[in-house]
Coordinates of C-alpha atoms and ligand atoms in Angstrom, one line a residue:
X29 CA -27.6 -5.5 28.2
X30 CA -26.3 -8.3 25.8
X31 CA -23.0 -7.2 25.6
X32 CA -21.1 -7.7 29.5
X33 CA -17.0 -6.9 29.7
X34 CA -15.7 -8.5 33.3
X35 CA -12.9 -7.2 33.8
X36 CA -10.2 -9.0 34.8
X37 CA -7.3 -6.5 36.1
X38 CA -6.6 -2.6 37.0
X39 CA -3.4 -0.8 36.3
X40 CA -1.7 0.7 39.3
X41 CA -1.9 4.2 39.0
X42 CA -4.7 4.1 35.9
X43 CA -7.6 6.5 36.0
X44 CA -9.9 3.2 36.1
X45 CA -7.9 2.6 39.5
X46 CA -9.1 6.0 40.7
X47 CA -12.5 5.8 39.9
X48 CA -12.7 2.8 42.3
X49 CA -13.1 0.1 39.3
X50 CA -11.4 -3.0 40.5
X51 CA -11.3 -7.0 39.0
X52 CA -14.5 -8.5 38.5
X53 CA -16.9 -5.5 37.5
X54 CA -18.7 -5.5 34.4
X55 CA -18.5 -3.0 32.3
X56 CA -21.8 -2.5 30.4
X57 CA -21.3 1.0 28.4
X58 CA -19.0 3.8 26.9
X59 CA -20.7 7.0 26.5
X60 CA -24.4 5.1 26.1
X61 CA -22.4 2.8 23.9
X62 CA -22.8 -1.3 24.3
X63 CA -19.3 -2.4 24.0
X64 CA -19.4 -5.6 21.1
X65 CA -15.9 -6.2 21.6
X66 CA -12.4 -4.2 21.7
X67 CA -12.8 -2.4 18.5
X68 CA -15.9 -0.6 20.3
X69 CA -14.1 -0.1 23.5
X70 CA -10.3 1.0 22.1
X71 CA -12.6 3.4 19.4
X72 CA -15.5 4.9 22.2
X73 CA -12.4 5.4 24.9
X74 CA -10.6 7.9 22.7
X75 CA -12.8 10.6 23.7
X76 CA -11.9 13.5 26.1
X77 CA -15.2 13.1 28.1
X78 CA -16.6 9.6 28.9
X79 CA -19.5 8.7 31.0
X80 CA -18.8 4.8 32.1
X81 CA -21.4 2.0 32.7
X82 CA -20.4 -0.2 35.9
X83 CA -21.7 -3.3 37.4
X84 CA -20.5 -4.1 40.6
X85 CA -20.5 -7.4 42.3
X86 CA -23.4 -7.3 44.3
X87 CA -25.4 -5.5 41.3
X88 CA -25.1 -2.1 42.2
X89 CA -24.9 -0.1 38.9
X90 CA -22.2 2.8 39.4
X91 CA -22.2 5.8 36.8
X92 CA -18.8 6.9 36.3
X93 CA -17.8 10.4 34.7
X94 CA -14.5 10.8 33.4
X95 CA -12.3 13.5 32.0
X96 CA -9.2 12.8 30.3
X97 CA -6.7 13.2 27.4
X98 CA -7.7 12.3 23.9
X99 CA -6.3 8.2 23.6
X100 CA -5.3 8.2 27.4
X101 CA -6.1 4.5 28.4
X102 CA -8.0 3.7 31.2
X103 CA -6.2 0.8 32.6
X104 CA -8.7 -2.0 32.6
X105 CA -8.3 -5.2 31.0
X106 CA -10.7 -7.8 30.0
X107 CA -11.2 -11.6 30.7
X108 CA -11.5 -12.1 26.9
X109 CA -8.6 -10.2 24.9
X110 CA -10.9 -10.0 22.0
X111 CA -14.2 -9.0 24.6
X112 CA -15.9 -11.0 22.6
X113 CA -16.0 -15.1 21.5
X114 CA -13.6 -15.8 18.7
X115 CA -16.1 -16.7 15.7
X116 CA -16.3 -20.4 14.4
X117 CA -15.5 -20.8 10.9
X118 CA -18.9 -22.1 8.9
X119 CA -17.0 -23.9 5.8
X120 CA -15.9 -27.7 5.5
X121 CA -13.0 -27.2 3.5
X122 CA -11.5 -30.1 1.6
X123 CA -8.0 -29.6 3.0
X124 CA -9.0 -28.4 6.3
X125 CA -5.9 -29.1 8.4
X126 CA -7.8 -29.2 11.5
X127 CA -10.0 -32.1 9.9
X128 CA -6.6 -34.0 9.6
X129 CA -5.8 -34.1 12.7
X130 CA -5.5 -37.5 15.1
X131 CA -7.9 -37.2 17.9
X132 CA -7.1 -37.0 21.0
X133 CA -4.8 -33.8 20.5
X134 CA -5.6 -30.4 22.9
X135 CA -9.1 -28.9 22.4
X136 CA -7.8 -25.3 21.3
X137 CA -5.9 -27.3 18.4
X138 CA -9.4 -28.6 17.0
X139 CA -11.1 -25.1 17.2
X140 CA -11.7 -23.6 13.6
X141 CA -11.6 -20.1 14.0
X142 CA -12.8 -17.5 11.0
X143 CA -12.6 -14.5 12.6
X144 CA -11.6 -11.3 10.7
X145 CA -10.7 -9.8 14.0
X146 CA -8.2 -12.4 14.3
X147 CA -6.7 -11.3 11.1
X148 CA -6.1 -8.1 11.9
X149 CA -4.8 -8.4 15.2
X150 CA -3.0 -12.4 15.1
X151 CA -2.7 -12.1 11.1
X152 CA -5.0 -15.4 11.0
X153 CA -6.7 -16.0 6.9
X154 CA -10.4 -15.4 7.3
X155 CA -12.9 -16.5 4.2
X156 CA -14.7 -14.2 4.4
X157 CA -18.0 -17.0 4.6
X158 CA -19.2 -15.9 8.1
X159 CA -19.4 -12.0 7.6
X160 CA -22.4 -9.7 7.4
X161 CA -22.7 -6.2 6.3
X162 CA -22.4 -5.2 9.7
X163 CA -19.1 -6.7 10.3
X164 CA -17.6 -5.3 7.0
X165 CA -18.6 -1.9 8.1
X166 CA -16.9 -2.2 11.5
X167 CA -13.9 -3.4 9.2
X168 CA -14.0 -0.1 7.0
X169 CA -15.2 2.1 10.0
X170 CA -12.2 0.9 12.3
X171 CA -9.6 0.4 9.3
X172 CA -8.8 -2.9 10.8
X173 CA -6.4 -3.2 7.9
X174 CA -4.6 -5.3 6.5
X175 CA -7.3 -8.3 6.1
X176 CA -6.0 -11.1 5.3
X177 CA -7.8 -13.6 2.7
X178 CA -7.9 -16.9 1.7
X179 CA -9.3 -17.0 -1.5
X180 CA -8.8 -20.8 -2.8
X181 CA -9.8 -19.8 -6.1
X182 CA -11.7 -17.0 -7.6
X183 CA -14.2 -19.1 -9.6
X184 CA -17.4 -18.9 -7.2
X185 CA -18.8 -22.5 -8.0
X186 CA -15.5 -23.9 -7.5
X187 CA -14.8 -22.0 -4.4
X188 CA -18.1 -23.1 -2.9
X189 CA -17.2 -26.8 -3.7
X190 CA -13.6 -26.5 -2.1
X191 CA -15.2 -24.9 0.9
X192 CA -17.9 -27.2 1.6
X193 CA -20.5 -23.9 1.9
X194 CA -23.1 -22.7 -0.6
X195 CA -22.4 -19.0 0.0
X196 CA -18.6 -19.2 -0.5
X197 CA -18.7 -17.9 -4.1
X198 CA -21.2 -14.8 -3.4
X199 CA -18.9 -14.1 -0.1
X200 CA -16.1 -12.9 -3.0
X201 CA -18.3 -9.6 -3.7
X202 CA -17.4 -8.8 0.2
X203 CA -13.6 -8.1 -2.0
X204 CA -15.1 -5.5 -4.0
X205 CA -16.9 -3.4 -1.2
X206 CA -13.1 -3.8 1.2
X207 CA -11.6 -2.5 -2.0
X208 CA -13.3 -0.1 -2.9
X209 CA -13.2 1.3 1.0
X210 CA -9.8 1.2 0.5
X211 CA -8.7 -1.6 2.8
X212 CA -5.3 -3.0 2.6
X213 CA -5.7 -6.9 1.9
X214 CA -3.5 -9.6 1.6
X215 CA -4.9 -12.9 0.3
X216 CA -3.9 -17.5 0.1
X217 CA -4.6 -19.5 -2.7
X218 CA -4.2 -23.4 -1.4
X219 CA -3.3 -25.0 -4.0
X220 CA -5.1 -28.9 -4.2
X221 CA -4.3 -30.8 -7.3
X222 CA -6.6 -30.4 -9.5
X223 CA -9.6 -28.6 -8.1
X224 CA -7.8 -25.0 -8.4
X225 CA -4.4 -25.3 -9.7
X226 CA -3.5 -25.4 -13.7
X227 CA -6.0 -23.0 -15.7
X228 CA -8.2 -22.3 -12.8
X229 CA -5.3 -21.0 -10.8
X230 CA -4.4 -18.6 -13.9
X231 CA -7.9 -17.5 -13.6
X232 CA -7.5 -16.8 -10.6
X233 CA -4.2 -14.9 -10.2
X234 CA -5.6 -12.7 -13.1
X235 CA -9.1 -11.8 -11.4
X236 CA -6.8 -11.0 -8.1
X237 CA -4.6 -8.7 -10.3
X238 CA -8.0 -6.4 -10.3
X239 CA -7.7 -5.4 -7.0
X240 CA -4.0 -4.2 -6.6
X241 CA -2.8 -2.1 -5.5
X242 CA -5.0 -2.6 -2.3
X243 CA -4.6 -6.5 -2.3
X244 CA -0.7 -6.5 -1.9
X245 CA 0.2 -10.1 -2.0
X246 CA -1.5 -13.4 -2.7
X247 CA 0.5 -16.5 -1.7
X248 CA 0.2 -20.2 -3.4
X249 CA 0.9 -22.9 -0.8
X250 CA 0.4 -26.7 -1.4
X251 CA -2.2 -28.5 0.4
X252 CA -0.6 -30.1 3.5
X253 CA -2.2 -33.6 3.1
X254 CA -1.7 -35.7 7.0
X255 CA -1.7 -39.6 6.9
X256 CA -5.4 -39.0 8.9
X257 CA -7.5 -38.6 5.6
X258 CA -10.1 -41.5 6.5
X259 CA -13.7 -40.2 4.7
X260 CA -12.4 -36.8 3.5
X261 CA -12.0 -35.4 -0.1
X262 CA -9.3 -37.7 -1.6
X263 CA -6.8 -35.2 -2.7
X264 CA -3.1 -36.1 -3.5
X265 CA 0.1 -34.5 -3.3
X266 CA 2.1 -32.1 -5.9
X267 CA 4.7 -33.9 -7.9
X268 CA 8.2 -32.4 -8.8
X269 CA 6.5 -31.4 -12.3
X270 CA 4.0 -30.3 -11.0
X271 CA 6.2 -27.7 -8.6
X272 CA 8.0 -26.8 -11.5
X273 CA 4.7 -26.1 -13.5
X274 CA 3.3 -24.0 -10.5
X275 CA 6.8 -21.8 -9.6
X276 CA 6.6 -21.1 -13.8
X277 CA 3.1 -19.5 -13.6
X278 CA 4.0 -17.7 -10.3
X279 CA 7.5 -16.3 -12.1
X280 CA 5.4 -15.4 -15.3
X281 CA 2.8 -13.5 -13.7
X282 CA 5.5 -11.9 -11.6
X283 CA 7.8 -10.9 -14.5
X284 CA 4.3 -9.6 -16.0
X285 CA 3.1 -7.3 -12.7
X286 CA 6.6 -5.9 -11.6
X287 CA 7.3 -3.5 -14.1
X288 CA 3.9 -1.7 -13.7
X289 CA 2.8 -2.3 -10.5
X290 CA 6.3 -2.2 -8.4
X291 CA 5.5 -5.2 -6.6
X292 CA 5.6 -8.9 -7.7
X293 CA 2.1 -9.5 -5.6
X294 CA 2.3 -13.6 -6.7
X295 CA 4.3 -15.6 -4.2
X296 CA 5.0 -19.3 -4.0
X297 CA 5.8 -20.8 -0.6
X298 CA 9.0 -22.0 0.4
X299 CA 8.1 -25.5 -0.2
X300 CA 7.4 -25.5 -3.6
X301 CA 11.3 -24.3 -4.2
X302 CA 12.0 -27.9 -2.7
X303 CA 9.6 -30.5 -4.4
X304 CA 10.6 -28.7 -7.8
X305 CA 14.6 -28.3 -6.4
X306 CA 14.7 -24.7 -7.5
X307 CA 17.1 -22.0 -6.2
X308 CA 15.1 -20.1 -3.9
X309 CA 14.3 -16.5 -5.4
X310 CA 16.4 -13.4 -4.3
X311 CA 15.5 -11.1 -1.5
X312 CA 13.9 -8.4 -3.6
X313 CA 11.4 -10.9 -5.4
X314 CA 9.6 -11.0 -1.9
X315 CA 8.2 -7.4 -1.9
X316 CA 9.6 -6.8 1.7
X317 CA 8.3 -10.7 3.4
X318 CA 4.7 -10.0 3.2
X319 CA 3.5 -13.2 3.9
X320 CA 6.4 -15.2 5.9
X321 CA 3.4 -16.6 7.7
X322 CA 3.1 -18.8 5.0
X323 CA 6.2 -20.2 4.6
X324 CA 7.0 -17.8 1.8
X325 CA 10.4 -16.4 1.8
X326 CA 11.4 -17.5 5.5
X327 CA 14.2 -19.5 3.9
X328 CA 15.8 -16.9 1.7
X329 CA 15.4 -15.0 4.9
X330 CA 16.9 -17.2 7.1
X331 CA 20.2 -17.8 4.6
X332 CA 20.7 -13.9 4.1
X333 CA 20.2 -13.0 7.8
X334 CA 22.9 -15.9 8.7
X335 CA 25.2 -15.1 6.2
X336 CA 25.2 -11.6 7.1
X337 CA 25.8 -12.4 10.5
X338 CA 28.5 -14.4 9.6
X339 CA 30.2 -12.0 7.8
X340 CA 31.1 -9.2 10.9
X341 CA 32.7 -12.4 12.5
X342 CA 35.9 -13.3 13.1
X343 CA 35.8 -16.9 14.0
X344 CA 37.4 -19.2 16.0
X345 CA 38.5 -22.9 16.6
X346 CA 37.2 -23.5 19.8
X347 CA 35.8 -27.1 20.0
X348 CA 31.9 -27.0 19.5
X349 CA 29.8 -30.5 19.0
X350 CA 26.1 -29.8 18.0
X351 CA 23.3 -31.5 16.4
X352 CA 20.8 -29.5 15.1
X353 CA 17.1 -30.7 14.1
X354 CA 14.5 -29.6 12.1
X355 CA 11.8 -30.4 9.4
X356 CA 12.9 -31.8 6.2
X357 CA 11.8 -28.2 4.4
X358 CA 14.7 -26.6 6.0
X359 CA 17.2 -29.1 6.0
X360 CA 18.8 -28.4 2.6
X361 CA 19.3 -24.7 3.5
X362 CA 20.5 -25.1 7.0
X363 CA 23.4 -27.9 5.6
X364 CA 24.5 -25.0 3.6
X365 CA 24.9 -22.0 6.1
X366 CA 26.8 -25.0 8.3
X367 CA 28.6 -25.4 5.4
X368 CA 29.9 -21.9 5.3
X369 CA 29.9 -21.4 9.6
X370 CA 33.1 -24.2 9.2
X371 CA 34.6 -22.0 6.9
X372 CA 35.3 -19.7 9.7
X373 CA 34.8 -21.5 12.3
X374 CA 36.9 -24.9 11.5
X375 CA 36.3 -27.1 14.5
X376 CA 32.2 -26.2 15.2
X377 CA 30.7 -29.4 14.1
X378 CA 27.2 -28.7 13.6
X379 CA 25.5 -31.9 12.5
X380 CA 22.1 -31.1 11.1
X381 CA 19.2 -33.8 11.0
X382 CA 16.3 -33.9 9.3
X383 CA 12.8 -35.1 11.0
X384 CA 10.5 -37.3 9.5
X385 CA 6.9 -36.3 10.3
X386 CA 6.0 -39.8 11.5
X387 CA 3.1 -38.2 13.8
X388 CA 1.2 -36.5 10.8
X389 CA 2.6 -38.0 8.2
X390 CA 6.0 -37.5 5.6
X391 CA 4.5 -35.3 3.0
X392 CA 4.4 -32.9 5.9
X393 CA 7.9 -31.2 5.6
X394 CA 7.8 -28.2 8.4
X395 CA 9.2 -28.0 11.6
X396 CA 6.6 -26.2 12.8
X397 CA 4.7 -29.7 13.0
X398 CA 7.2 -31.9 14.4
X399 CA 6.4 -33.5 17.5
X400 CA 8.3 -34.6 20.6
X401 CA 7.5 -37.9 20.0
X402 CA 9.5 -37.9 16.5
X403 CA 12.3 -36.0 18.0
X404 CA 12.6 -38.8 20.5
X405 CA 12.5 -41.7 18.1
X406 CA 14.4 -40.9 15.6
X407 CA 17.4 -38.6 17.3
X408 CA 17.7 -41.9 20.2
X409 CA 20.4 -43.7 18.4
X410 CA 22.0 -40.5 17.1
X411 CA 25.3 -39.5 18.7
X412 CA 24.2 -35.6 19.8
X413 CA 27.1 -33.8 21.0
X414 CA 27.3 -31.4 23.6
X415 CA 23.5 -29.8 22.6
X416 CA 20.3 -30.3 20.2
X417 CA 18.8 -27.0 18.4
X418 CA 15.7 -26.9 17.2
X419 CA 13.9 -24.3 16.1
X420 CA 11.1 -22.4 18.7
X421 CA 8.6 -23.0 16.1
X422 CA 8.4 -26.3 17.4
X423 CA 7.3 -25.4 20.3
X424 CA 3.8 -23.8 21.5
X425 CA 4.1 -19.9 21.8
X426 CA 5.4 -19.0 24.9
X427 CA 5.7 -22.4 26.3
X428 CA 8.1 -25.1 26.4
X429 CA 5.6 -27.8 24.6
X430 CA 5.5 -29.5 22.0
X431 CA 2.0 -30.2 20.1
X432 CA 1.7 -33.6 21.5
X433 CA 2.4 -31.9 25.1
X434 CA 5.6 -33.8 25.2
X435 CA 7.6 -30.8 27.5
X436 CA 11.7 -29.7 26.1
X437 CA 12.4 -31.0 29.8
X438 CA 10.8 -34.6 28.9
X439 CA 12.7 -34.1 25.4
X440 CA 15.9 -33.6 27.2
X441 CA 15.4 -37.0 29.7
X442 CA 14.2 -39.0 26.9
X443 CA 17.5 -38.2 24.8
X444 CA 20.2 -36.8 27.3
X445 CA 21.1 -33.9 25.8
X446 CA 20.4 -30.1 26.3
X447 CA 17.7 -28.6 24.0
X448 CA 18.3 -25.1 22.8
X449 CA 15.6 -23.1 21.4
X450 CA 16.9 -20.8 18.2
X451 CA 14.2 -18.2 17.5
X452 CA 13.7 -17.0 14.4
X453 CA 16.5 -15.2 13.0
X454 CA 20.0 -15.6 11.4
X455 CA 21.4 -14.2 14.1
X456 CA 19.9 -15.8 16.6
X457 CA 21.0 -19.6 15.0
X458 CA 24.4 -18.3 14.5
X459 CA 24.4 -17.3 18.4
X460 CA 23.0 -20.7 19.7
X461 CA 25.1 -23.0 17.3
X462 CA 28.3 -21.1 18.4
X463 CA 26.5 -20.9 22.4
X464 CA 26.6 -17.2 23.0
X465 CA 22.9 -17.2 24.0
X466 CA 22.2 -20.8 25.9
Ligands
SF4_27 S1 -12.0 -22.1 6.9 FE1 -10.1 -22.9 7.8 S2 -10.7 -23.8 9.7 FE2 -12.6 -23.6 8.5 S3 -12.8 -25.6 7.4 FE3 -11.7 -24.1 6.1 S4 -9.6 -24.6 6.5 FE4 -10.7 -25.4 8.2

């Protein structure tokens, strides 16, 4: 069989415990089913009656019959999550971020994934480049909604030129058969001065309009453009005009689609509210944070969450020193909640600092992608207070590392101060700043 599952543990009490299945069996087939990855195995496992495929260590092939609820797991896991390889992306993309990187980094940071299993279950942007028939069927058979789509542009030749791949223009017809199956979608434009912004990207945002109201947001973020360009596409950074330009398309095309559609679908990341120094849009112009992922909308967010958690306090004046640091995106926004924190709580000094991205480069403006290294350099000479916040995003999930594998505990040495990690909400900064949750 092509397709071999080992599985890797067995829930206590599971029916898959019963039946004698135990870490390191294979699992080969559901029901006379090969298993191509967990969309087979979570949709051929709903049944009542199952008839199970086994390998055991030494080869012996064990037939298992099993009787059970409708949806009732079995209690196996898998090596793989995915039982499957994630898929490599087959485009060379001009602003590839991956391509931009310094070498010598961790592997898993160089892999190019375009899976559209990814998308549905890690909310990854797939291009759709690398997908058969077969896979778009899986897609409309197992309603792995919503799939999420970086589009680039909608003119084909163009696309194909941005993406480095010959098929990348034809792979857009893969839109119309998702659409007309119904599937939720929600799509990228990356916006690289002038290959797909100005007229193109009006093209664009009007061809997308054609598939609402399944497509339910597009989002326009710049190009992220790292001082490691060497023999790539020379592309060069958005001006403040040219911000301005892009945020007045976005609002027309949004003033345009509202009123019949309900939803302003067109959204401009976070960071183009800062290059043009805009006033970031209200709440409701973000159709319920759709695509936070991409930096659009996590800063009005962030500033409504805080201020509402600022306003059930009561304050205090206990003595609080703090420094807190993060990327130069969010730096305006966090000086002003401080700002209003000392209006209630009079003797919290919460010093913010802004990052330089020395390490990629300073048109790189997120925290997300500031290092330990920078944190080190730049906060040495910097009297700190009693603790540093930075935001979790700068560290790998789950881990306490940064993405040059500098650990918060090195952080710490290095600058003798305490790091606190603020996840993502309001609440959660007003918590750490004021030390409720250290
Ligand atoms: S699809 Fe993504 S990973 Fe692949 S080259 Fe393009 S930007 Fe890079």
């Amino acid at each position: 069989m092509e397709h071999r599952h080992m599985i890797s543990s067995v829930a206590k009490g599971s029916i898959a415990r019963e039946m004698g299945i135990e870490p390191g069996d294979i699992l080969l087939s559901v029901n006379g089913h090969e298993i191509e990855d967990i969309f087979d195995y979570r949709y051929y496992i709903e049944d009542e009656y199952l008839e199970l495929l086994i390998e055991k260590p030494d080869g012996e092939q064990w037939e298992l019959e099993i009787e059970k609820e409708e949806y009732e797991d079995l209690g196996m896991e898998f090596e793989q999550g995915l039982m499957d390889e994630y898929r490599h992306c087959h485009n060379k993309c001009i602003f590839c971020f991956i391509d931009q990187m310094p070498p010598g980094m961790r592997d898993t940071l160089y892999f190019k994934d375009d899976d559209s299993r990814l998308s549905f279950l890690q909310g990854n942007y797939v291009t759709l480049t690398n997908m058969s028939e077969h896979d778009i069927s899986r897609i409309i058979k197992y309603r792995l909604e919503p799939i999420n789509i970086s589009f680039q542009t909608m003119n084909p030749e163009l696309r194909c030129r941005m993406l480095h791949n010959r098929f990348a223009g034809e792979a857009l017809k893969k839109v119309d058969i998702l659409y007309e199956a119904g599937i939720e979608m929600n799509g990228q434009i990356v916006l690289c001065k002038g290959f797909n912004d100005g007229d193109e990207l009006e093209f664009s945002i009007r061809e997308l309009t054609k598939y609402l109201p399944n497509l339910r947001s597009v989002s326009v973020v710049p190009v992220g453009l790292s001082k490691y360009r060497d023999g790539l596409e020379p592309l060069i950074s958005f001006t403040k005009e040219d911000a301005r330009q892009v945020l007045e398309t976005v609002h027309k095309w949004q003033e345009m689609l509202y009123p019949e559609h309900g939803v302003h679908f067109i959204h401009a990341s976070d960071e183009w509210y800062l290059l043009a120094e805009e006033e970031l849009p209200e709440e409701s112009c973000y159709d319920g944070y759709l695509q936070l992922e991409n930096g659009v909308g996590m800063l009005r967010l962030l500033e409504n969450e805080f201020t509402e958690a600022l306003e059930s306090e009561i304050g205090d004046d206990i003595e609080r020193n703090v420094t807190i640091a993060t990327g130069q995106l969010a730096y305006p926004a966090l000086c002003r909640l401080m700002e209003r924190l000392r209006e209630k709580f009079p003797n919290t000094k919460a010093d913010v600092r802004p990052v330089k991205n020395k390490f990629f480069g300073e048109s790189i403006t997120v925290s997300g992608l500031i290092t330990g290294g920078d944190l080190i350099e730049q906060m040495k000479e910097i009297t700190l207070g009693e603790r540093m916040l930075i935001p979790c995003n700068m560290l790998r999930i789950d881990e306490e590392v940064f993405l040059d594998d500098y650990t918060v505990s090195e952080v710490e040495k290095a600058l003798q101060v305490p790091l606190n990690i603020v996840k993502s909400s309001g609440q959660d900064l007003l918590d750490t700043v004021l030390g409720r949750n250290i």
